[in-house]
PDB file of C-alpha atoms in Angstrom:
ATOM      1  CA  MET A   1      -0.007   0.019   0.015  1.00  0.00           C
ATOM      2  CA  GLY A   2       2.904   2.266   0.951  1.00  0.00           C
ATOM      3  CA  SER A   3       4.600   1.692  -2.301  1.00  0.00           C
ATOM      4  CA  LYS A   4       1.496   2.439  -4.187  1.00  0.00           C
ATOM      5  CA  ARG A   5       1.132   5.753  -2.336  1.00  0.00           C
ATOM      6  CA  SER A   6       4.749   6.645  -3.010  1.00  0.00           C
ATOM      7  CA  SER A   7       4.349   6.045  -6.758  1.00  0.00           C
ATOM      8  CA  LEU A   8       1.407   8.234  -6.848  1.00  0.00           C
ATOM      9  CA  ASN A   9       3.016  10.787  -5.014  1.00  0.00           C
ATOM     10  CA  ARG A  10       5.904  10.713  -7.641  1.00  0.00           C
ATOM     11  CA  ILE A  11       3.511  10.879 -10.487  1.00  0.00           C
ATOM     12  CA  ASN A  12       1.770  13.887  -9.031  1.00  0.00           C
ATOM     13  CA  GLY A  13       4.938  15.587  -8.146  1.00  0.00           C
ATOM     14  CA  LYS A  14       4.555  15.332  -4.467  1.00  0.00           C
ATOM     15  CA  GLY A  15       7.841  13.492  -3.742  1.00  0.00           C
ATOM     16  CA  GLN A  16      10.570  14.813  -1.605  1.00  0.00           C
ATOM     17  CA  ASN A  17      13.215  15.808  -4.004  1.00  0.00           C
ATOM     18  CA  SER A  18      10.855  16.459  -7.065  1.00  0.00           C
ATOM     19  CA  GLN A  19      10.336  20.246  -8.190  1.00  0.00           C
ATOM     20  CA  ARG A  20       7.517  21.257  -9.889  1.00  0.00           C
ATOM     21  CA  GLU A  21       7.323  24.266 -12.135  1.00  0.00           C
ATOM     22  CA  VAL A  22       3.859  25.789 -13.030  1.00  0.00           C
ATOM     23  CA  ARG A  23       4.392  27.673 -16.403  1.00  0.00           C
ATOM     24  CA  PRO A  24       1.164  29.233 -18.241  1.00  0.00           C
ATOM     25  CA  GLU A  25       0.504  27.503 -21.521  1.00  0.00           C
ATOM     26  CA  VAL A  26       0.638  30.954 -23.215  1.00  0.00           C
ATOM     27  CA  PHE A  27       4.406  30.986 -22.970  1.00  0.00           C
ATOM     28  CA  GLY A  28       4.661  27.715 -24.793  1.00  0.00           C
ATOM     29  CA  ASP A  29       2.328  28.725 -27.649  1.00  0.00           C
ATOM     30  CA  ASN A  30       4.135  30.404 -30.628  1.00  0.00           C
ATOM     31  CA  ILE A  31       1.159  32.578 -31.597  1.00  0.00           C
ATOM     32  CA  ALA A  32       0.620  33.787 -28.107  1.00  0.00           C
ATOM     33  CA  ARG A  33       4.121  34.320 -27.482  1.00  0.00           C
ATOM     34  CA  ASN A  34       4.375  36.627 -30.615  1.00  0.00           C
ATOM     35  CA  GLN A  35       1.470  38.593 -29.095  1.00  0.00           C
ATOM     36  CA  LEU A  36       3.196  38.952 -25.721  1.00  0.00           C
ATOM     37  CA  ILE A  37       6.582  40.082 -27.579  1.00  0.00           C
ATOM     38  CA  ASN A  38       6.750  43.161 -25.187  1.00  0.00           C
ATOM     39  CA  ASN A  39       6.567  40.994 -21.897  1.00  0.00           C
ATOM     40  CA  LYS A  40       9.832  41.215 -20.302  1.00  0.00           C
ATOM     41  CA  GLU A  41      10.041  37.449 -19.327  1.00  0.00           C
ATOM     42  CA  VAL A  42       9.351  36.360 -22.730  1.00  0.00           C
ATOM     43  CA  LEU A  43      12.141  38.701 -24.226  1.00  0.00           C
ATOM     44  CA  ALA A  44      14.522  37.502 -21.434  1.00  0.00           C
ATOM     45  CA  ASP A  45      13.674  33.842 -22.401  1.00  0.00           C
ATOM     46  CA  ASP A  46      14.276  34.438 -25.960  1.00  0.00           C
ATOM     47  CA  LYS A  47      17.707  36.135 -25.613  1.00  0.00           C
ATOM     48  CA  ALA A  48      18.899  33.209 -23.407  1.00  0.00           C
ATOM     49  CA  ARG A  49      17.726  30.787 -26.237  1.00  0.00           C
ATOM     50  CA  ALA A  50      19.253  33.114 -28.880  1.00  0.00           C
ATOM     51  CA  SER A  51      22.722  33.191 -26.986  1.00  0.00           C
ATOM     52  CA  ARG A  52      22.603  29.496 -26.557  1.00  0.00           C
ATOM     53  CA  LYS A  53      21.889  29.179 -30.345  1.00  0.00           C
ATOM     54  CA  ARG A  54      24.861  31.333 -31.229  1.00  0.00           C
ATOM     55  CA  GLY A  55      27.255  28.874 -29.211  1.00  0.00           C
ATOM     56  CA  GLN A  56      27.492  30.659 -25.808  1.00  0.00           C
ATOM     57  CA  ASN A  57      29.860  28.807 -23.574  1.00  0.00           C
ATOM     58  CA  LYS A  58      28.283  26.870 -20.883  1.00  0.00           C
ATOM     59  CA  LEU A  59      30.699  28.424 -18.258  1.00  0.00           C
ATOM     60  CA  GLU A  60      29.385  31.800 -19.124  1.00  0.00           C
ATOM     61  CA  LEU A  61      25.795  30.602 -19.156  1.00  0.00           C
ATOM     62  CA  LYS A  62      26.365  29.349 -15.825  1.00  0.00           C
ATOM     63  CA  LYS A  63      27.934  32.589 -14.517  1.00  0.00           C
ATOM     64  CA  ASP A  64      24.982  34.573 -15.898  1.00  0.00           C
ATOM     65  CA  GLN A  65      22.502  32.281 -14.214  1.00  0.00           C
ATOM     66  CA  SER A  66      24.221  32.554 -10.788  1.00  0.00           C
ATOM     67  CA  ARG A  67      24.347  36.210 -11.148  1.00  0.00           C
ATOM     68  CA  LEU A  68      20.799  36.531 -11.860  1.00  0.00           C
ATOM     69  CA  ARG A  69      20.055  34.407  -8.908  1.00  0.00           C
ATOM     70  CA  LEU A  70      22.394  36.435  -6.480  1.00  0.00           C
ATOM     71  CA  TYR A  71      21.685  40.057  -7.559  1.00  0.00           C
ATOM     72  CA  GLY A  72      18.616  39.802  -9.742  1.00  0.00           C
ATOM     73  CA  ARG A  73      17.931  40.723 -13.379  1.00  0.00           C
ATOM     74  CA  ARG A  74      18.338  44.443 -13.512  1.00  0.00           C
ATOM     75  CA  ALA A  75      21.824  44.263 -11.577  1.00  0.00           C
ATOM     76  CA  SER A  76      22.923  41.471 -14.161  1.00  0.00           C
ATOM     77  CA  GLU A  77      21.599  43.617 -17.047  1.00  0.00           C
ATOM     78  CA  LYS A  78      23.552  46.841 -15.736  1.00  0.00           C
ATOM     79  CA  ASN A  79      26.780  44.781 -15.069  1.00  0.00           C
ATOM     80  CA  ALA A  80      26.670  43.358 -18.573  1.00  0.00           C
ATOM     81  CA  LYS A  81      26.167  46.876 -19.903  1.00  0.00           C
ATOM     82  CA  ASN A  82      29.318  48.200 -18.147  1.00  0.00           C
ATOM     83  CA  LYS A  83      31.631  45.687 -19.700  1.00  0.00           C
ATOM     84  CA  GLN A  84      33.660  47.710 -21.933  1.00  0.00           C
ATOM     85  CA  LYS A  85      35.400  46.459 -24.906  1.00  0.00           C
ATOM     86  CA  TYR A  86      38.846  48.090 -25.886  1.00  0.00           C
ATOM     87  CA  THR A  87      40.443  48.127 -29.372  1.00  0.00           C
ATOM     88  CA  ASP A  88      43.980  47.196 -29.901  1.00  0.00           C
ATOM     89  CA  LYS A  89      44.605  51.047 -30.613  1.00  0.00           C
ATOM     90  CA  GLU A  90      43.402  52.052 -27.217  1.00  0.00           C
ATOM     91  CA  LEU A  91      45.410  49.413 -25.316  1.00  0.00           C
ATOM     92  CA  SER A  92      48.460  50.527 -27.368  1.00  0.00           C
ATOM     93  CA  ILE A  93      48.993  46.878 -28.570  1.00  0.00           C
ATOM     94  CA  PRO A  94      51.723  46.924 -31.236  1.00  0.00           C
ATOM     95  CA  THR A  95      50.728  45.747 -34.813  1.00  0.00           C
ATOM     96  CA  LEU A  96      52.435  42.440 -35.972  1.00  0.00           C
ATOM     97  CA  ASN A  97      54.740  42.416 -38.975  1.00  0.00           C
ATOM     98  CA  ARG A  98      52.883  41.758 -41.959  1.00  0.00           C
ATOM     99  CA  SER A  99      54.063  40.793 -45.576  1.00  0.00           C
ATOM    100  CA  ILE A 100      54.114  43.966 -47.894  1.00  0.00           C
ATOM    101  CA  ILE A 101      52.419  43.292 -51.115  1.00  0.00           C
ATOM    102  CA  PRO A 102      54.453  45.066 -53.994  1.00  0.00           C
ATOM    103  CA  GLY A 103      52.564  47.575 -55.742  1.00  0.00           C
ATOM    104  CA  PHE A 104      49.671  47.810 -53.327  1.00  0.00           C
ATOM    105  CA  GLN A 105      48.991  50.932 -51.539  1.00  0.00           C
ATOM    106  CA  VAL A 106      46.432  51.470 -48.855  1.00  0.00           C
ATOM    107  CA  LYS A 107      44.386  54.444 -49.596  1.00  0.00           C
ATOM    108  CA  LYS A 108      44.479  57.175 -47.068  1.00  0.00           C
ATOM    109  CA  GLY A 109      42.555  60.247 -46.329  1.00  0.00           C
ATOM    110  CA  LYS A 110      38.786  61.137 -46.750  1.00  0.00           C
ATOM    111  CA  LYS A 111      36.269  58.926 -48.626  1.00  0.00           C
ATOM    112  CA  GLY A 112      34.054  61.244 -50.798  1.00  0.00           C
ATOM    113  CA  LYS A 113      33.103  62.427 -54.192  1.00  0.00           C
ATOM    114  CA  LYS A 114      35.960  63.451 -56.777  1.00  0.00           C
ATOM    115  CA  LEU A 115      34.823  66.664 -58.301  1.00  0.00           C
ATOM    116  CA  ILE A 116      35.984  67.257 -61.656  1.00  0.00           C
ATOM    117  CA  ALA A 117      36.485  70.677 -63.369  1.00  0.00           C
ATOM    118  CA  ASP A 118      34.476  71.519 -66.318  1.00  0.00           C
ATOM    119  CA  ASP A 119      37.317  72.519 -68.493  1.00  0.00           C
ATOM    120  CA  ASP A 120      39.172  69.072 -67.871  1.00  0.00           C
ATOM    121  CA  THR A 121      38.596  67.714 -71.226  1.00  0.00           C
ATOM    122  CA  LEU A 122      41.049  65.058 -71.022  1.00  0.00           C
ATOM    123  CA  LEU A 123      39.450  63.380 -67.962  1.00  0.00           C
ATOM    124  CA  LEU A 124      35.784  63.856 -69.231  1.00  0.00           C
ATOM    125  CA  THR A 125      36.804  62.263 -72.715  1.00  0.00           C
ATOM    126  CA  ARG A 126      38.265  59.282 -70.743  1.00  0.00           C
ATOM    127  CA  LEU A 127      35.231  58.804 -68.452  1.00  0.00           C
ATOM    128  CA  VAL A 128      32.874  58.969 -71.608  1.00  0.00           C
ATOM    129  CA  LYS A 129      34.773  56.387 -73.368  1.00  0.00           C
ATOM    130  CA  SER A 130      35.121  54.097 -70.633  1.00  0.00           C
ATOM    131  CA  ILE A 131      31.547  54.448 -69.022  1.00  0.00           C
ATOM    132  CA  GLY A 132      29.311  55.056 -72.252  1.00  0.00           C
ATOM    133  CA  ASP A 133      29.449  51.796 -73.946  1.00  0.00           C
ATOM    134  CA  GLU A 134      28.673  49.815 -70.416  1.00  0.00           C
ATOM    135  CA  TYR A 135      25.260  51.410 -70.476  1.00  0.00           C
ATOM    136  CA  ASP A 136      24.588  52.013 -74.088  1.00  0.00           C
ATOM    137  CA  HIS A 137      25.082  48.135 -74.859  1.00  0.00           C
ATOM    138  CA  THR A 138      26.628  49.058 -78.136  1.00  0.00           C
ATOM    139  CA  VAL A 139      27.911  46.115 -80.236  1.00  0.00           C
ATOM    140  CA  GLU A 140      31.421  46.571 -81.340  1.00  0.00           C
ATOM    141  CA  SER A 141      33.944  44.412 -83.189  1.00  0.00           C
ATOM    142  CA  LYS A 142      37.145  43.253 -81.760  1.00  0.00           C
ATOM    143  CA  LEU A 143      39.229  45.842 -83.689  1.00  0.00           C
ATOM    144  CA  GLU A 144      36.992  48.723 -82.616  1.00  0.00           C
ATOM    145  CA  LYS A 145      37.229  47.610 -79.153  1.00  0.00           C
ATOM    146  CA  ASP A 146      41.090  47.329 -79.122  1.00  0.00           C
ATOM    147  CA  ARG A 147      41.104  50.850 -80.646  1.00  0.00           C
ATOM    148  CA  ARG A 148      38.832  52.089 -77.786  1.00  0.00           C
ATOM    149  CA  LEU A 149      40.906  50.638 -75.122  1.00  0.00           C
ATOM    150  CA  GLN A 150      44.077  52.031 -76.644  1.00  0.00           C
ATOM    151  CA  ASP A 151      42.437  55.383 -76.701  1.00  0.00           C
ATOM    152  CA  ILE A 152      41.616  55.054 -72.962  1.00  0.00           C
ATOM    153  CA  ARG A 153      45.174  54.033 -72.290  1.00  0.00           C
ATOM    154  CA  ASP A 154      46.509  57.001 -74.082  1.00  0.00           C
ATOM    155  CA  LEU A 155      44.378  59.345 -72.164  1.00  0.00           C
ATOM    156  CA  LYS A 156      45.305  57.692 -68.795  1.00  0.00           C
ATOM    157  CA  ARG A 157      49.028  58.175 -69.797  1.00  0.00           C
ATOM    158  CA  GLN A 158      48.406  61.621 -70.638  1.00  0.00           C
ATOM    159  CA  GLU A 159      46.732  62.310 -67.225  1.00  0.00           C
ATOM    160  CA  ILE A 160      49.653  60.609 -65.528  1.00  0.00           C
ATOM    161  CA  GLU A 161      52.197  62.808 -67.109  1.00  0.00           C
ATOM    162  CA  ARG A 162      50.125  66.023 -66.446  1.00  0.00           C
ATOM    163  CA  LYS A 163      50.019  65.133 -62.848  1.00  0.00           C
ATOM    164  CA  GLU A 164      53.908  64.498 -62.905  1.00  0.00           C
ATOM    165  CA  GLU A 165      54.236  67.851 -64.474  1.00  0.00           C
ATOM    166  CA  ALA A 166      52.073  69.550 -61.968  1.00  0.00           C
ATOM    167  CA  LYS A 167      54.087  68.025 -59.125  1.00  0.00           C
ATOM    168  CA  LEU A 168      57.333  69.026 -60.627  1.00  0.00           C
ATOM    169  CA  ASN A 169      55.953  72.577 -61.086  1.00  0.00           C
ATOM    170  CA  LYS A 170      54.967  72.600 -57.439  1.00  0.00           C
ATOM    171  CA  LEU A 171      58.294  71.372 -56.150  1.00  0.00           C
ATOM    172  CA  GLU A 172      60.066  74.039 -58.320  1.00  0.00           C
ATOM    173  CA  ASP A 173      57.926  76.827 -56.970  1.00  0.00           C
ATOM    174  CA  LYS A 174      58.527  75.723 -53.567  1.00  0.00           C
ATOM    175  CA  LYS A 175      62.254  75.618 -54.094  1.00  0.00           C
ATOM    176  CA  SER A 176      62.256  79.164 -55.713  1.00  0.00           C
ATOM    177  CA  GLU A 177      60.199  80.353 -52.555  1.00  0.00           C
ATOM    178  CA  LEU A 178      62.583  78.844 -50.201  1.00  0.00           C
ATOM    179  CA  LYS A 179      65.595  80.436 -52.146  1.00  0.00           C
ATOM    180  CA  ASN A 180      63.908  83.878 -52.123  1.00  0.00           C
ATOM    181  CA  LYS A 181      63.307  83.550 -48.284  1.00  0.00           C
ATOM    182  CA  ALA A 182      66.995  82.499 -47.645  1.00  0.00           C
ATOM    183  CA  ASN A 183      68.293  85.532 -49.882  1.00  0.00           C
ATOM    184  CA  ALA A 184      65.819  88.023 -48.089  1.00  0.00           C
ATOM    185  CA  ALA A 185      67.080  86.727 -44.746  1.00  0.00           C
ATOM    186  CA  ARG A 186      70.664  86.833 -45.740  1.00  0.00           C
ATOM    187  CA  SER A 187      70.426  90.277 -47.064  1.00  0.00           C
ATOM    188  CA  LEU A 188      68.656  91.439 -43.745  1.00  0.00           C
ATOM    189  CA  ARG A 189      71.371  89.962 -41.771  1.00  0.00           C
ATOM    190  CA  ARG A 190      74.197  91.836 -43.757  1.00  0.00           C
ATOM    191  CA  LYS A 191      72.300  95.177 -43.470  1.00  0.00           C
ATOM    192  CA  ASN A 192      71.904  94.781 -39.603  1.00  0.00           C
ATOM    193  CA  GLN A 193      75.672  93.850 -39.398  1.00  0.00           C
ATOM    194  CA  ARG A 194      76.647  97.020 -41.440  1.00  0.00           C
ATOM    195  CA  ASP A 195      74.300  99.207 -39.141  1.00  0.00           C
ATOM    196  CA  ALA A 196      75.972  97.628 -36.031  1.00  0.00           C
ATOM    197  CA  ASN A 197      79.390  98.221 -37.349  1.00  0.00           C
ATOM    198  CA  LYS A 198      78.602 101.726 -38.228  1.00  0.00           C
ATOM    199  CA  VAL A 199      77.409 102.371 -34.813  1.00  0.00           C
ATOM    200  CA  THR A 200      80.564 100.862 -33.132  1.00  0.00           C
ATOM    201  CA  ASN A 201      82.661 102.857 -35.476  1.00  0.00           C
ATOM    202  CA  SER A 202      81.017 106.230 -34.649  1.00  0.00           C
ATOM    203  CA  SER A 203      81.100 105.501 -31.041  1.00  0.00           C
ATOM    204  CA  ALA A 204      84.898 104.704 -30.987  1.00  0.00           C
ATOM    205  CA  PHE A 205      85.617 107.754 -32.982  1.00  0.00           C
ATOM    206  CA  VAL A 206      83.725 110.033 -30.652  1.00  0.00           C
ATOM    207  CA  GLU A 207      85.672 108.369 -27.768  1.00  0.00           C
ATOM    208  CA  GLU A 208      89.003 109.042 -29.566  1.00  0.00           C
ATOM    209  CA  HIS A 209      88.323 112.812 -29.902  1.00  0.00           C
ATOM    210  CA  SER A 210      87.112 113.240 -26.291  1.00  0.00           C
ATOM    211  CA  SER A 211      90.233 111.598 -24.964  1.00  0.00           C
ATOM    212  CA  LYS A 212      92.414 113.943 -26.739  1.00  0.00           C
ATOM    213  CA  LYS A 213      93.320 116.956 -24.675  1.00  0.00           C
ATOM    214  CA  LYS A 214      93.354 120.433 -26.267  1.00  0.00           C
ATOM    215  CA  LYS A 215      96.634 122.172 -26.184  1.00  0.00           C
ATOM    216  CA  THR A 216      96.568 125.340 -24.162  1.00  0.00           C
ATOM    217  CA  VAL A 217      98.902 128.249 -24.144  1.00  0.00           C
ATOM    218  CA  SER A 218      99.401 130.289 -21.089  1.00  0.00           C
ATOM    219  CA  PHE A 219     100.929 133.657 -21.047  1.00  0.00           C
ATOM    220  CA  ALA A 220     102.797 134.815 -18.141  1.00  0.00           C
TER     221      ALA A 220
END
């Protein structure tokens, strides 16, 4: 009789070590779950499931659960928010040596639109030749295509030459500017030196004249 009663108790969840959790059916139903999407408990449960799916470590899960039990949900969320992630630059971690790819250069500076001057016919013709056919879907023979590509290459070469010439002109202008500055500074130094020499010479001349005693004649 006693064994029957104990088995019944186990089935009904009235055993000594058994734990019974009462959860409403609404949380188990997907349609009702979607309707209760703003509920905090549902959101927290979904987050926990998503984190488990993403492959969260079991140890981390245990830590989170223990933190929840000890401090409550709000405190654990606050603690999770306060965890700050630092980048390598902020931690001043030196970058590792990497192989340098020849001919490859990392682009620096601002990313933005490149404005073209209206009078820049060279660049405009190159753009028209390279972009126009892509959208017009023109049928061209192999020879025509080769000619067009050759024209584009020539225009690119002319652009590069023009850029190099502009760089050289800029460098020459800077050189001449520095040379003029140096000449002006040199002439100013010489002028100041001449003025200083004049002042010293005049002061020395005055001292000499003052030191000479005038000859006096006395009549007895």
